[in-house]
Amino acid sequence: MLTIGQKFPQFSKTAVVSIEKGKEFETITSDFLVNEDNVWTVMFWWPKDFTFVCPTEIAEFNKSYGEFRDRDTRLIGASTDTEFVHAAWRRDHADLRDLKFPMLADTSKSLAEELGILEPNEKIAYRATFIIDPTGIIRWVSVNDLSVGRNVKEVLRVLDGLQTDELCPCNWVKGEDTITV
């Protein structure tokens, strides 16, 4: 599995960005991750569309979209399902219709494989979360078993800590003192 300090892999993938007819799809590339505007990226992966735990996570990331935006961070959701399955799921599930971030389709599974997050039997993505800095370097990785949803508040807490570029003690939250040496 790729880990902290490594460059996020190169990719070019189709993503669902809307459910409006004719405006559903865009191509997103790894170039999107690297920028001079100091914008961070959180890419989070789920195993399968049309399942039970996944929409709870996606909906929670969407509810927290403003908090990520306030931290100059863009969100990208991803799975190994096709863009057409993503679009159908968004149209079908009330909590997903108004997503504010793209749903990346890694249909070849090449990006998930390069990241090292493919479950070995079904070849679906684990619940992986990557925080990527503006230079395209992975700064945090978290992977959950297929049956356990992640904690979006923890992703925000870690992002806050990384963006301070300071030493943050256990259970630190934004606004608290960091450690000085």
PDB file of C-alpha atoms in Angstrom:
ATOM      1  CA  MET A   1       0.000   0.000   0.000  1.00  0.00           C
ATOM      2  CA  LEU A   2       1.245   3.479  -0.771  1.00  0.00           C
ATOM      3  CA  THR A   3       1.871   5.437   2.371  1.00  0.00           C
ATOM      4  CA  ILE A   4       2.906   8.717   3.900  1.00  0.00           C
ATOM      5  CA  GLY A   5       5.608  10.626   2.045  1.00  0.00           C
ATOM      6  CA  GLN A   6       4.994   8.947  -1.305  1.00  0.00           C
ATOM      7  CA  LYS A   7       3.789  10.691  -4.449  1.00  0.00           C
ATOM      8  CA  PHE A   8       0.155   9.985  -5.294  1.00  0.00           C
ATOM      9  CA  PRO A   9       0.064   7.965  -8.554  1.00  0.00           C
ATOM     10  CA  GLN A  10      -0.638   9.427 -11.971  1.00  0.00           C
ATOM     11  CA  PHE A  11      -4.188   8.801 -13.202  1.00  0.00           C
ATOM     12  CA  SER A  12      -6.872   9.937 -15.615  1.00  0.00           C
ATOM     13  CA  LYS A  13     -10.388   8.756 -14.737  1.00  0.00           C
ATOM     14  CA  THR A  14     -13.987   9.581 -15.539  1.00  0.00           C
ATOM     15  CA  ALA A  15     -16.006  10.987 -12.654  1.00  0.00           C
ATOM     16  CA  VAL A  16     -19.668  11.735 -12.085  1.00  0.00           C
ATOM     17  CA  VAL A  17     -20.023  15.419 -11.236  1.00  0.00           C
ATOM     18  CA  SER A  18     -23.754  15.970 -11.776  1.00  0.00           C
ATOM     19  CA  ILE A  19     -27.029  14.168 -12.391  1.00  0.00           C
ATOM     20  CA  GLU A  20     -28.113  16.816 -14.906  1.00  0.00           C
ATOM     21  CA  LYS A  21     -28.525  15.184 -18.323  1.00  0.00           C
ATOM     22  CA  GLY A  22     -25.574  15.936 -20.585  1.00  0.00           C
ATOM     23  CA  LYS A  23     -23.420  17.258 -17.710  1.00  0.00           C
ATOM     24  CA  GLU A  24     -22.898  14.048 -15.741  1.00  0.00           C
ATOM     25  CA  PHE A  25     -19.266  13.254 -16.524  1.00  0.00           C
ATOM     26  CA  GLU A  26     -15.838  14.898 -16.423  1.00  0.00           C
ATOM     27  CA  THR A  27     -12.313  13.570 -16.614  1.00  0.00           C
ATOM     28  CA  ILE A  28     -10.197  14.059 -13.512  1.00  0.00           C
ATOM     29  CA  THR A  29      -6.447  13.584 -13.629  1.00  0.00           C
ATOM     30  CA  SER A  30      -3.673  13.502 -11.071  1.00  0.00           C
ATOM     31  CA  ASP A  31      -2.667  16.956 -12.349  1.00  0.00           C
ATOM     32  CA  PHE A  32      -5.740  18.143 -10.426  1.00  0.00           C
ATOM     33  CA  LEU A  33      -3.948  17.259  -7.163  1.00  0.00           C
ATOM     34  CA  VAL A  34      -0.837  19.382  -7.683  1.00  0.00           C
ATOM     35  CA  ASN A  35      -1.314  23.129  -7.484  1.00  0.00           C
ATOM     36  CA  GLU A  36       0.282  26.391  -6.405  1.00  0.00           C
ATOM     37  CA  ASP A  37      -2.894  27.611  -4.678  1.00  0.00           C
ATOM     38  CA  ASN A  38      -2.148  25.564  -1.526  1.00  0.00           C
ATOM     39  CA  VAL A  39      -5.264  23.412  -2.052  1.00  0.00           C
ATOM     40  CA  TRP A  40      -5.204  20.001  -0.378  1.00  0.00           C
ATOM     41  CA  THR A  41      -7.147  16.925  -1.524  1.00  0.00           C
ATOM     42  CA  VAL A  42      -8.975  14.208   0.377  1.00  0.00           C
ATOM     43  CA  MET A  43      -9.696  11.139  -1.735  1.00  0.00           C
ATOM     44  CA  PHE A  44     -11.860   8.554  -0.070  1.00  0.00           C
ATOM     45  CA  TRP A  45     -12.718   5.122  -1.454  1.00  0.00           C
ATOM     46  CA  TRP A  46     -15.666   2.810  -0.816  1.00  0.00           C
ATOM     47  CA  PRO A  47     -16.141  -0.836  -1.844  1.00  0.00           C
ATOM     48  CA  LYS A  48     -19.377  -0.898  -3.869  1.00  0.00           C
ATOM     49  CA  ASP A  49     -22.212   1.324  -4.993  1.00  0.00           C
ATOM     50  CA  PHE A  50     -25.773   0.343  -4.034  1.00  0.00           C
ATOM     51  CA  THR A  51     -24.697  -1.028  -0.646  1.00  0.00           C
ATOM     52  CA  PHE A  52     -25.487  -0.074   2.944  1.00  0.00           C
ATOM     53  CA  VAL A  53     -22.518   1.477   4.765  1.00  0.00           C
ATOM     54  CA  CYS A  54     -21.115   3.346   1.757  1.00  0.00           C
ATOM     55  CA  PRO A  55     -23.918   5.908   1.335  1.00  0.00           C
ATOM     56  CA  THR A  56     -23.702   6.833   5.033  1.00  0.00           C
ATOM     57  CA  GLU A  57     -20.054   7.778   4.562  1.00  0.00           C
ATOM     58  CA  ILE A  58     -20.575   9.590   1.269  1.00  0.00           C
ATOM     59  CA  ALA A  59     -23.508  11.546   2.716  1.00  0.00           C
ATOM     60  CA  GLU A  60     -21.424  12.511   5.767  1.00  0.00           C
ATOM     61  CA  PHE A  61     -18.551  13.754   3.593  1.00  0.00           C
ATOM     62  CA  ASN A  62     -21.125  15.758   1.621  1.00  0.00           C
ATOM     63  CA  LYS A  63     -22.578  17.273   4.830  1.00  0.00           C
ATOM     64  CA  SER A  64     -19.024  18.268   5.795  1.00  0.00           C
ATOM     65  CA  TYR A  65     -18.170  19.636   2.337  1.00  0.00           C
ATOM     66  CA  GLY A  66     -18.184  23.241   3.585  1.00  0.00           C
ATOM     67  CA  GLU A  67     -15.752  22.365   6.358  1.00  0.00           C
ATOM     68  CA  PHE A  68     -13.331  20.881   3.821  1.00  0.00           C
ATOM     69  CA  ARG A  69     -13.769  23.869   1.501  1.00  0.00           C
ATOM     70  CA  ASP A  70     -13.053  26.225   4.441  1.00  0.00           C
ATOM     71  CA  ARG A  71      -9.754  24.356   4.848  1.00  0.00           C
ATOM     72  CA  ASP A  72      -8.839  24.826   1.151  1.00  0.00           C
ATOM     73  CA  THR A  73      -9.395  21.133   0.555  1.00  0.00           C
ATOM     74  CA  ARG A  74     -11.213  19.426  -2.292  1.00  0.00           C
ATOM     75  CA  LEU A  75     -12.978  16.095  -1.924  1.00  0.00           C
ATOM     76  CA  ILE A  76     -12.943  13.227  -4.395  1.00  0.00           C
ATOM     77  CA  GLY A  77     -14.948  10.071  -3.728  1.00  0.00           C
ATOM     78  CA  ALA A  78     -13.976   6.890  -5.574  1.00  0.00           C
ATOM     79  CA  SER A  79     -14.765   3.237  -6.123  1.00  0.00           C
ATOM     80  CA  THR A  80     -14.140   0.596  -8.766  1.00  0.00           C
ATOM     81  CA  ASP A  81     -17.718   0.840 -10.071  1.00  0.00           C
ATOM     82  CA  THR A  82     -18.359   2.444 -13.464  1.00  0.00           C
ATOM     83  CA  GLU A  83     -19.357   6.040 -13.986  1.00  0.00           C
ATOM     84  CA  PHE A  84     -22.754   4.780 -15.179  1.00  0.00           C
ATOM     85  CA  VAL A  85     -23.338   2.882 -11.934  1.00  0.00           C
ATOM     86  CA  HIS A  86     -22.252   5.988  -9.971  1.00  0.00           C
ATOM     87  CA  ALA A  87     -24.720   8.141 -11.938  1.00  0.00           C
ATOM     88  CA  ALA A  88     -27.556   5.657 -11.451  1.00  0.00           C
ATOM     89  CA  TRP A  89     -26.827   5.420  -7.726  1.00  0.00           C
ATOM     90  CA  ARG A  90     -26.801   9.204  -7.379  1.00  0.00           C
ATOM     91  CA  ARG A  91     -30.158   9.443  -9.157  1.00  0.00           C
ATOM     92  CA  ASP A  92     -31.592   6.560  -7.095  1.00  0.00           C
ATOM     93  CA  HIS A  93     -30.417   7.475  -3.568  1.00  0.00           C
ATOM     94  CA  ALA A  94     -31.862  10.639  -1.987  1.00  0.00           C
ATOM     95  CA  ASP A  95     -28.718  11.269   0.115  1.00  0.00           C
ATOM     96  CA  LEU A  96     -26.492  11.230  -2.989  1.00  0.00           C
ATOM     97  CA  ARG A  97     -28.447  13.387  -5.452  1.00  0.00           C
ATOM     98  CA  ASP A  98     -26.900  16.689  -4.397  1.00  0.00           C
ATOM     99  CA  LEU A  99     -23.266  15.697  -3.945  1.00  0.00           C
ATOM    100  CA  LYS A 100     -20.844  18.605  -4.122  1.00  0.00           C
ATOM    101  CA  PHE A 101     -17.818  16.507  -5.080  1.00  0.00           C
ATOM    102  CA  PRO A 102     -16.986  14.095  -7.904  1.00  0.00           C
ATOM    103  CA  MET A 103     -17.438  10.316  -7.755  1.00  0.00           C
ATOM    104  CA  LEU A 104     -14.382   8.868  -9.507  1.00  0.00           C
ATOM    105  CA  ALA A 105     -14.834   5.630 -11.487  1.00  0.00           C
ATOM    106  CA  ASP A 106     -11.753   3.387 -11.389  1.00  0.00           C
ATOM    107  CA  THR A 107     -13.306   0.735 -13.629  1.00  0.00           C
ATOM    108  CA  SER A 108      -9.936  -0.719 -14.636  1.00  0.00           C
ATOM    109  CA  LYS A 109      -9.043  -0.919 -10.930  1.00  0.00           C
ATOM    110  CA  SER A 110      -5.595   0.348 -11.916  1.00  0.00           C
ATOM    111  CA  LEU A 111      -5.515   3.251  -9.454  1.00  0.00           C
ATOM    112  CA  ALA A 112      -6.866   1.167  -6.563  1.00  0.00           C
ATOM    113  CA  GLU A 113      -4.285  -1.502  -7.390  1.00  0.00           C
ATOM    114  CA  GLU A 114      -1.431   1.007  -7.559  1.00  0.00           C
ATOM    115  CA  LEU A 115      -2.558   2.444  -4.211  1.00  0.00           C
ATOM    116  CA  GLY A 116      -2.575  -1.086  -2.764  1.00  0.00           C
ATOM    117  CA  ILE A 117      -6.186  -0.938  -1.563  1.00  0.00           C
ATOM    118  CA  LEU A 118      -7.822  -3.767  -3.539  1.00  0.00           C
ATOM    119  CA  GLU A 119      -9.426  -6.483  -1.454  1.00  0.00           C
ATOM    120  CA  PRO A 120      -7.780  -9.707  -2.727  1.00  0.00           C
ATOM    121  CA  ASN A 121     -10.864 -11.881  -3.332  1.00  0.00           C
ATOM    122  CA  GLU A 122     -13.529  -9.608  -4.811  1.00  0.00           C
ATOM    123  CA  LYS A 123     -11.043  -7.039  -6.166  1.00  0.00           C
ATOM    124  CA  ILE A 124     -13.020  -4.135  -4.710  1.00  0.00           C
ATOM    125  CA  ALA A 125     -11.518  -1.151  -2.907  1.00  0.00           C
ATOM    126  CA  TYR A 126     -11.161  -1.094   0.844  1.00  0.00           C
ATOM    127  CA  ARG A 127     -12.544   1.939   2.697  1.00  0.00           C
ATOM    128  CA  ALA A 128      -9.358   3.947   2.237  1.00  0.00           C
ATOM    129  CA  THR A 129      -8.846   7.660   2.838  1.00  0.00           C
ATOM    130  CA  PHE A 130      -5.873   9.640   1.559  1.00  0.00           C
ATOM    131  CA  ILE A 131      -4.970  13.205   2.491  1.00  0.00           C
ATOM    132  CA  ILE A 132      -2.775  14.635  -0.270  1.00  0.00           C
ATOM    133  CA  ASP A 133      -0.900  17.914   0.073  1.00  0.00           C
ATOM    134  CA  PRO A 134      -0.720  20.541  -2.704  1.00  0.00           C
ATOM    135  CA  THR A 135       2.517  19.020  -4.043  1.00  0.00           C
ATOM    136  CA  GLY A 136       0.815  15.638  -4.622  1.00  0.00           C
ATOM    137  CA  ILE A 137       2.420  13.909  -1.621  1.00  0.00           C
ATOM    138  CA  ILE A 138       0.380  11.544   0.551  1.00  0.00           C
ATOM    139  CA  ARG A 139       0.364  12.935   4.093  1.00  0.00           C
ATOM    140  CA  TRP A 140      -2.150  10.570   5.754  1.00  0.00           C
ATOM    141  CA  VAL A 141      -3.687   7.192   4.956  1.00  0.00           C
ATOM    142  CA  SER A 142      -6.428   5.358   6.803  1.00  0.00           C
ATOM    143  CA  VAL A 143      -7.964   2.058   5.741  1.00  0.00           C
ATOM    144  CA  ASN A 144     -11.002   0.413   7.298  1.00  0.00           C
ATOM    145  CA  ASP A 145     -12.272  -3.117   6.910  1.00  0.00           C
ATOM    146  CA  LEU A 146     -15.167  -3.464   4.482  1.00  0.00           C
ATOM    147  CA  SER A 147     -17.795  -3.592   7.237  1.00  0.00           C
ATOM    148  CA  VAL A 148     -16.774  -0.479   9.228  1.00  0.00           C
ATOM    149  CA  GLY A 149     -17.489   3.089   8.124  1.00  0.00           C
ATOM    150  CA  ARG A 150     -14.957   5.824   8.696  1.00  0.00           C
ATOM    151  CA  ASN A 151     -15.196   8.916  10.907  1.00  0.00           C
ATOM    152  CA  VAL A 152     -15.304  12.116   8.825  1.00  0.00           C
ATOM    153  CA  LYS A 153     -14.630  14.248  11.908  1.00  0.00           C
ATOM    154  CA  GLU A 154     -11.333  12.387  12.373  1.00  0.00           C
ATOM    155  CA  VAL A 155     -10.378  13.103   8.747  1.00  0.00           C
ATOM    156  CA  LEU A 156     -11.020  16.805   9.413  1.00  0.00           C
ATOM    157  CA  ARG A 157      -9.032  16.682  12.687  1.00  0.00           C
ATOM    158  CA  VAL A 158      -6.017  15.111  10.996  1.00  0.00           C
ATOM    159  CA  LEU A 159      -6.253  17.558   8.095  1.00  0.00           C
ATOM    160  CA  ASP A 160      -6.269  20.445  10.586  1.00  0.00           C
ATOM    161  CA  GLY A 161      -3.182  19.041  12.260  1.00  0.00           C
ATOM    162  CA  LEU A 162      -1.320  18.551   8.999  1.00  0.00           C
ATOM    163  CA  GLN A 163      -2.147  22.064   7.869  1.00  0.00           C
ATOM    164  CA  THR A 164      -0.618  23.574  11.043  1.00  0.00           C
ATOM    165  CA  ASP A 165       2.749  22.057  10.071  1.00  0.00           C
ATOM    166  CA  GLU A 166       3.382  21.828  13.820  1.00  0.00           C
ATOM    167  CA  LEU A 167       3.531  19.066  16.440  1.00  0.00           C
ATOM    168  CA  CYS A 168      -0.010  18.093  17.500  1.00  0.00           C
ATOM    169  CA  PRO A 169      -0.490  15.992  20.650  1.00  0.00           C
ATOM    170  CA  CYS A 170      -2.874  13.077  21.084  1.00  0.00           C
ATOM    171  CA  ASN A 171      -6.545  14.074  20.691  1.00  0.00           C
ATOM    172  CA  TRP A 172      -5.524  17.575  19.557  1.00  0.00           C
ATOM    173  CA  VAL A 173      -8.249  19.604  17.870  1.00  0.00           C
ATOM    174  CA  LYS A 174      -8.061  22.847  15.946  1.00  0.00           C
ATOM    175  CA  GLY A 175      -7.792  25.826  18.278  1.00  0.00           C
ATOM    176  CA  GLU A 176      -5.800  23.994  20.945  1.00  0.00           C
ATOM    177  CA  ASP A 177      -2.125  24.606  21.579  1.00  0.00           C
ATOM    178  CA  THR A 178       0.395  22.635  19.579  1.00  0.00           C
ATOM    179  CA  ILE A 179       3.671  21.402  21.063  1.00  0.00           C
ATOM    180  CA  THR A 180       6.684  23.678  20.928  1.00  0.00           C
ATOM    181  CA  VAL A 181      10.199  22.387  21.455  1.00  0.00           C
TER     182      VAL A 181
END
